[in-house]
PDB file of C-alpha atoms in Angstrom:
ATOM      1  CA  UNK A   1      33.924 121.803  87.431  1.00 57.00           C
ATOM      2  CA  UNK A   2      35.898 118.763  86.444  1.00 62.00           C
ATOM      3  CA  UNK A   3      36.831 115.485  88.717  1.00 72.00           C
ATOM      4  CA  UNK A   4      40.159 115.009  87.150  1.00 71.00           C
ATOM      5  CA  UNK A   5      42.885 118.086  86.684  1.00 70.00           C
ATOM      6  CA  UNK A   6      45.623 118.051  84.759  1.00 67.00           C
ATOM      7  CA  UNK A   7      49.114 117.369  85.819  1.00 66.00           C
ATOM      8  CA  UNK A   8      51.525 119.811  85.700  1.00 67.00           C
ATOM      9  CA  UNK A   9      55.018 119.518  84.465  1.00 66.00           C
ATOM     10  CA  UNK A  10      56.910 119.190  87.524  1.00 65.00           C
ATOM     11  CA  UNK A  11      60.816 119.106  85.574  1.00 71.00           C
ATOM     12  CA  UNK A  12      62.772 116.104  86.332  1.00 75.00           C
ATOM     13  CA  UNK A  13      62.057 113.165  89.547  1.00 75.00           C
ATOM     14  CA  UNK A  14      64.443 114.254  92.564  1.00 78.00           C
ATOM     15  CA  UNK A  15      67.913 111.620  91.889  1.00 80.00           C
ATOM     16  CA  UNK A  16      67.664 108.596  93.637  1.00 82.00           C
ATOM     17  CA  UNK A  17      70.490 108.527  96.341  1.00 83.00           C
ATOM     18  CA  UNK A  18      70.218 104.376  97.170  1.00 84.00           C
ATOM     19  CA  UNK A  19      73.059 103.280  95.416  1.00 86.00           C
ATOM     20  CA  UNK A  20      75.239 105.753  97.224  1.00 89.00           C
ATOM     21  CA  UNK A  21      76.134 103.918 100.280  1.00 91.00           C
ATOM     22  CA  UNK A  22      77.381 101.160  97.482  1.00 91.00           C
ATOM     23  CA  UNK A  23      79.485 103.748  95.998  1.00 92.00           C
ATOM     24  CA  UNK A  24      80.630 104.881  99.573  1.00 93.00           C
ATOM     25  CA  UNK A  25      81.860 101.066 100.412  1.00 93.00           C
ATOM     26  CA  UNK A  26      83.378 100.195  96.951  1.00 93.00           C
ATOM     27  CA  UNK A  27      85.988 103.337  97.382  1.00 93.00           C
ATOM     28  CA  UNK A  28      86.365 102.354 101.298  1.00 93.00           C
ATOM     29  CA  UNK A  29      87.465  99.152  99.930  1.00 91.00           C
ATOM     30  CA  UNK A  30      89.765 100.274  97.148  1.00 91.00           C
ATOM     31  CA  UNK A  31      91.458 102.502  99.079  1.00 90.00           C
ATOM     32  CA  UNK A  32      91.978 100.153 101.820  1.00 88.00           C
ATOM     33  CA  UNK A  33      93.391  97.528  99.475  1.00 89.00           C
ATOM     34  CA  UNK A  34      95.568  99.789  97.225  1.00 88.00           C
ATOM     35  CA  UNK A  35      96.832 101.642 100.437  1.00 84.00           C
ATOM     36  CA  UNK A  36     100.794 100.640 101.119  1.00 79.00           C
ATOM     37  CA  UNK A  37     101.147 100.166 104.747  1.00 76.00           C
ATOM     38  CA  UNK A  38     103.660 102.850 105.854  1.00 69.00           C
ATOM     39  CA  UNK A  39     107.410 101.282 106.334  1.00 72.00           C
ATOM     40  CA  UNK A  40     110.546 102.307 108.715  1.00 71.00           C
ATOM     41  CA  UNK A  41     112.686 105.543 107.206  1.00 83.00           C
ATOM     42  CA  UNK A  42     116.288 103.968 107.647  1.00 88.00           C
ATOM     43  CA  UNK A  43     118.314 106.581 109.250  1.00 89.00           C
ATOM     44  CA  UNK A  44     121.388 103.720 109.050  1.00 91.00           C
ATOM     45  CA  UNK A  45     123.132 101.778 106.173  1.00 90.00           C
ATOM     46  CA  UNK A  46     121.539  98.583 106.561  1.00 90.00           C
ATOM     47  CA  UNK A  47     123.111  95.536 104.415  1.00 92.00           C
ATOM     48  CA  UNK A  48     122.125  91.758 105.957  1.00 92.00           C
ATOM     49  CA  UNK A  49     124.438  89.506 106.534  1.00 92.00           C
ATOM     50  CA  UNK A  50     123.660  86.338 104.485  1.00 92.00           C
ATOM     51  CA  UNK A  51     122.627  82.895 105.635  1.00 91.00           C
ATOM     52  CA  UNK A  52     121.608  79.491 104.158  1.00 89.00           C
ATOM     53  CA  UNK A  53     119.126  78.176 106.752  1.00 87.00           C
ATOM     54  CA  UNK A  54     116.875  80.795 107.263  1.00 88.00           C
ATOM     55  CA  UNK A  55     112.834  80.724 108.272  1.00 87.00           C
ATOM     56  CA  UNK A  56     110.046  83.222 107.877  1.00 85.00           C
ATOM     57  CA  UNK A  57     108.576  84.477 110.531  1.00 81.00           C
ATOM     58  CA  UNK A  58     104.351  84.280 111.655  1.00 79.00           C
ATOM     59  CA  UNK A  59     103.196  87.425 110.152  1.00 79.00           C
ATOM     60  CA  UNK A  60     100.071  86.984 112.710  1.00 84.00           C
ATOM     61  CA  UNK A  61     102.379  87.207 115.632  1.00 88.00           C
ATOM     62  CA  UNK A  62     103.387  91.220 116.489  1.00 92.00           C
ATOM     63  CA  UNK A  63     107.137  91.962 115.478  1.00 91.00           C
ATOM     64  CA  UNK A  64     108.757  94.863 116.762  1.00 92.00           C
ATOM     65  CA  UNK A  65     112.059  96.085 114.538  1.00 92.00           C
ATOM     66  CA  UNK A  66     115.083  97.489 115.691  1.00 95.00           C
ATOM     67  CA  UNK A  67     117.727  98.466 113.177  1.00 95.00           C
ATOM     68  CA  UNK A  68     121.742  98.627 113.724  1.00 96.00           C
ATOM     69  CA  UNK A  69     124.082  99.785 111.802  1.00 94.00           C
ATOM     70  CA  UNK A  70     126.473 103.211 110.583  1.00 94.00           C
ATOM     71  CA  UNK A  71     124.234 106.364 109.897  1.00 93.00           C
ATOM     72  CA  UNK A  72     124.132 106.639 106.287  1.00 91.00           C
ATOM     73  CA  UNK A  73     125.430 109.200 104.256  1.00 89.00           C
ATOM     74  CA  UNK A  74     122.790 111.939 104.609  1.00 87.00           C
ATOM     75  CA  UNK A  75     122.977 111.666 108.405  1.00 88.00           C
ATOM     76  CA  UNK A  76     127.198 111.639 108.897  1.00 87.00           C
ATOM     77  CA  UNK A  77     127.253 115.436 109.913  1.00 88.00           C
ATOM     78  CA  UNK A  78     124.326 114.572 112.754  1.00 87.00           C
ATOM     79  CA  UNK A  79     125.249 111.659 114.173  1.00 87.00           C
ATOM     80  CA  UNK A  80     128.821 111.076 113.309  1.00 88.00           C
ATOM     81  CA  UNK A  81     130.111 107.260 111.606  1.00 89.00           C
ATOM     82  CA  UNK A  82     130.183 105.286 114.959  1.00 92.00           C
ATOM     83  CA  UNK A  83     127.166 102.654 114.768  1.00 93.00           C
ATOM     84  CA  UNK A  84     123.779 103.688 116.243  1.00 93.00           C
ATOM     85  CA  UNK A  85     120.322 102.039 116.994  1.00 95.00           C
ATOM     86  CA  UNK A  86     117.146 102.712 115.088  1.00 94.00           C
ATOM     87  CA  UNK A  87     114.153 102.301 116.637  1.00 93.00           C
ATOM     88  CA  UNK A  88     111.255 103.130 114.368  1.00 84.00           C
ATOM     89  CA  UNK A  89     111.968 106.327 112.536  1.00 84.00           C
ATOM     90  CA  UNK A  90     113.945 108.175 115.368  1.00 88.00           C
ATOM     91  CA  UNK A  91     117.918 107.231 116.158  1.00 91.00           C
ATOM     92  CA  UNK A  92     118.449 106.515 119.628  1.00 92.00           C
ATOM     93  CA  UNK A  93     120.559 105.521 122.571  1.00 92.00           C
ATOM     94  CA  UNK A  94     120.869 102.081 124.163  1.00 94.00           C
ATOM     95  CA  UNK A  95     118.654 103.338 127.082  1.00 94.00           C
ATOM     96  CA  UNK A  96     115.708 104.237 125.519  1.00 95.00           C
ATOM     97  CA  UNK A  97     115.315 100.138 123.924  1.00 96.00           C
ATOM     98  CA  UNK A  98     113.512  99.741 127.370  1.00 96.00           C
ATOM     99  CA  UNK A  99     111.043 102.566 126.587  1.00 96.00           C
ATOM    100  CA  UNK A 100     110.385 101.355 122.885  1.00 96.00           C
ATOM    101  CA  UNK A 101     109.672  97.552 124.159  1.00 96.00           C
ATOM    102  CA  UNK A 102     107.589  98.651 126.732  1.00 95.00           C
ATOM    103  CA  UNK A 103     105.510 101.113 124.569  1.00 95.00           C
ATOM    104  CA  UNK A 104     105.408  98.599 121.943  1.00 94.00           C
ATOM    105  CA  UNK A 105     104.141  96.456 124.300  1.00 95.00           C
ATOM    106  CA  UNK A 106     101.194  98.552 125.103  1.00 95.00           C
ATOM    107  CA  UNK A 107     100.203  99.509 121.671  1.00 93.00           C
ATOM    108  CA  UNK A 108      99.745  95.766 121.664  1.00 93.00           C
ATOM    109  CA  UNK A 109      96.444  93.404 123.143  1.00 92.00           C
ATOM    110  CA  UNK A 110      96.637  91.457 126.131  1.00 93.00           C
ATOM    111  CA  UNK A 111      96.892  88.296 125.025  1.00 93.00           C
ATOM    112  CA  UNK A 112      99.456  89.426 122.162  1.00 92.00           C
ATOM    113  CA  UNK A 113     102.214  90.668 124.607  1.00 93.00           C
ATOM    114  CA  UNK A 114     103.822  87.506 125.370  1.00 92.00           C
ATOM    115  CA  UNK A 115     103.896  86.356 121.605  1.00 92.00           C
ATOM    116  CA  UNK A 116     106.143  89.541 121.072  1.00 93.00           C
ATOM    117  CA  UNK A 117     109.305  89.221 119.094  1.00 94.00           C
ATOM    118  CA  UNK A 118     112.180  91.544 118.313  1.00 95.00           C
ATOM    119  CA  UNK A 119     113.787  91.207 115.184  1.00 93.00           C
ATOM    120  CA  UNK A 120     117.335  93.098 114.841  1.00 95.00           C
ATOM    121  CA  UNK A 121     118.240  93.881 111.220  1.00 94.00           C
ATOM    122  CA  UNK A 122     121.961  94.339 112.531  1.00 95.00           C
ATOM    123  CA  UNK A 123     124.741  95.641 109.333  1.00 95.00           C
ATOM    124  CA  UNK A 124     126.557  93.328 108.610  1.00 92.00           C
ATOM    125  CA  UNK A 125     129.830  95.746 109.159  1.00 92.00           C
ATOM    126  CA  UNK A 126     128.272  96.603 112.897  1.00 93.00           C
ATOM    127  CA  UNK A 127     130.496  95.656 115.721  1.00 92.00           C
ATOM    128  CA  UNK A 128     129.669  92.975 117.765  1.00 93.00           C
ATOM    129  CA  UNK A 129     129.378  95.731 121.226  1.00 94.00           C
ATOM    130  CA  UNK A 130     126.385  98.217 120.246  1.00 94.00           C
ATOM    131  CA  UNK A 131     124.851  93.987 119.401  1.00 94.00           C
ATOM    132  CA  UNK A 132     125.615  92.840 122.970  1.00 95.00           C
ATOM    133  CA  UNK A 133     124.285  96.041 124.599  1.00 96.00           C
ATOM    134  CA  UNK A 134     121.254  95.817 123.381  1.00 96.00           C
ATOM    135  CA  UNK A 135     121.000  92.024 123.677  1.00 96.00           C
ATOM    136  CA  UNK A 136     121.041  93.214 127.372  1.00 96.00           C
ATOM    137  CA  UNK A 137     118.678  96.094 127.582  1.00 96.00           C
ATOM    138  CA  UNK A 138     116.403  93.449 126.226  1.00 96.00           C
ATOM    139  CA  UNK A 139     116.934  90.889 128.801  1.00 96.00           C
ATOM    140  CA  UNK A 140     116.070  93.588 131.531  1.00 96.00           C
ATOM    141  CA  UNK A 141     112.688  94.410 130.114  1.00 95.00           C
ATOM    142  CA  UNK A 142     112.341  90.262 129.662  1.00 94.00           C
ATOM    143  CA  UNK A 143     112.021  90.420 126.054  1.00 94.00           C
ATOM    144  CA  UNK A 144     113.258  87.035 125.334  1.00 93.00           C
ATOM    145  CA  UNK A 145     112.040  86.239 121.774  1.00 94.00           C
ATOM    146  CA  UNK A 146     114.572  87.636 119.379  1.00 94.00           C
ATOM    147  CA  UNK A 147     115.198  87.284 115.595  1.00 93.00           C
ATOM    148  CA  UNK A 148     118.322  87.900 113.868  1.00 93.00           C
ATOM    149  CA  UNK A 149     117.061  88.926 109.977  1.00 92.00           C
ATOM    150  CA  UNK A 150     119.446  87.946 107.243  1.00 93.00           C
ATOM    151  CA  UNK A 151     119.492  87.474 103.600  1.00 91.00           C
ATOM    152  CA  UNK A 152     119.287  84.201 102.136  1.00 91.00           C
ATOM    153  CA  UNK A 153     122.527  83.094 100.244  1.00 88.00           C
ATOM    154  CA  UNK A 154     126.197  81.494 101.394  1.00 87.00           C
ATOM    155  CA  UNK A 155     127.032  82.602 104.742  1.00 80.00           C
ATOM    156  CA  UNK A 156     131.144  82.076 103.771  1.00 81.00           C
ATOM    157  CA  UNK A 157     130.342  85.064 101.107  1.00 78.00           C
ATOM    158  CA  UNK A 158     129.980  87.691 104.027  1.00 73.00           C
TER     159      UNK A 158
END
């Protein structure tokens, strides 16, 4: 009887699975920097209005977006060619702005609510009425901090 035995050929070492959670992180983080961040589908012909002293806004502070202008071509039949409000992806009536602030406004933290702006992207060909109306839906659901977004250029070109 012999103190040592031979080993047998056990076929290849089981694959070492350490690196893996590497792997797992480096594609969370590609895909999380490559990913384009979903934007509005404009229901409405949108063109600025242009304007020579313009500022950016805080991209830390929430924005909330509400579009106003003519349905464009693809939605004429639908809606008709008076102007209508966008909010997000869905075209809506001057009642329901109260709704979309005030669910906006709990999608949002605490402390973020007050720094809450609207920013109207209003056509440039919209009449001044579906404007004011909306102006004043916003005053009822005290949302005071409003942006007017415009292109920058000569404001006499309009």
């Amino acid at each position: 009887m012999s103190k040592f035995k031979k080993k047998k050929d056990g076929g290849l070492p089981p694959i070492s699975t350490a690196s893996l959670p590497d792997i797992v992180f480096m594609l969370l983080f590609f895909f999380m920097v490559a990913t384009v961040i979903k934007e509005d589908n404009l229901k409405i012909q949108n063109q600025l209005p242009k304007a020579n002293q313009i500022e950016k806004l805080d991209k830390k502070k929430p924005i909330s977006y509400i579009y106003i202008g003519k349905p464009s071509p693809n939605y004429v039949d639908t809606y008709g060619t008076e102007d209508r409000i966008q909010l997000n992806d869905k075209l809506q009536s001057v009642k329901e702005v109260q709704a979309f602030i005030a669910a906006e406004r709990a999608a949002l933290a605490e402390e973020l609510v007050p720094t809450l702006t609207v920013s109207l992207k209003v056509d440039k060909d919209a009449k001044m009425g579906v404007l004011t109306d909306v102006k004043q839906e916003l005053r009822k659901t005290n949302a005071l901090k409003i942006n007017y977004t415009t292109k920058k250029g000569d404001a006499l070109t309009n």
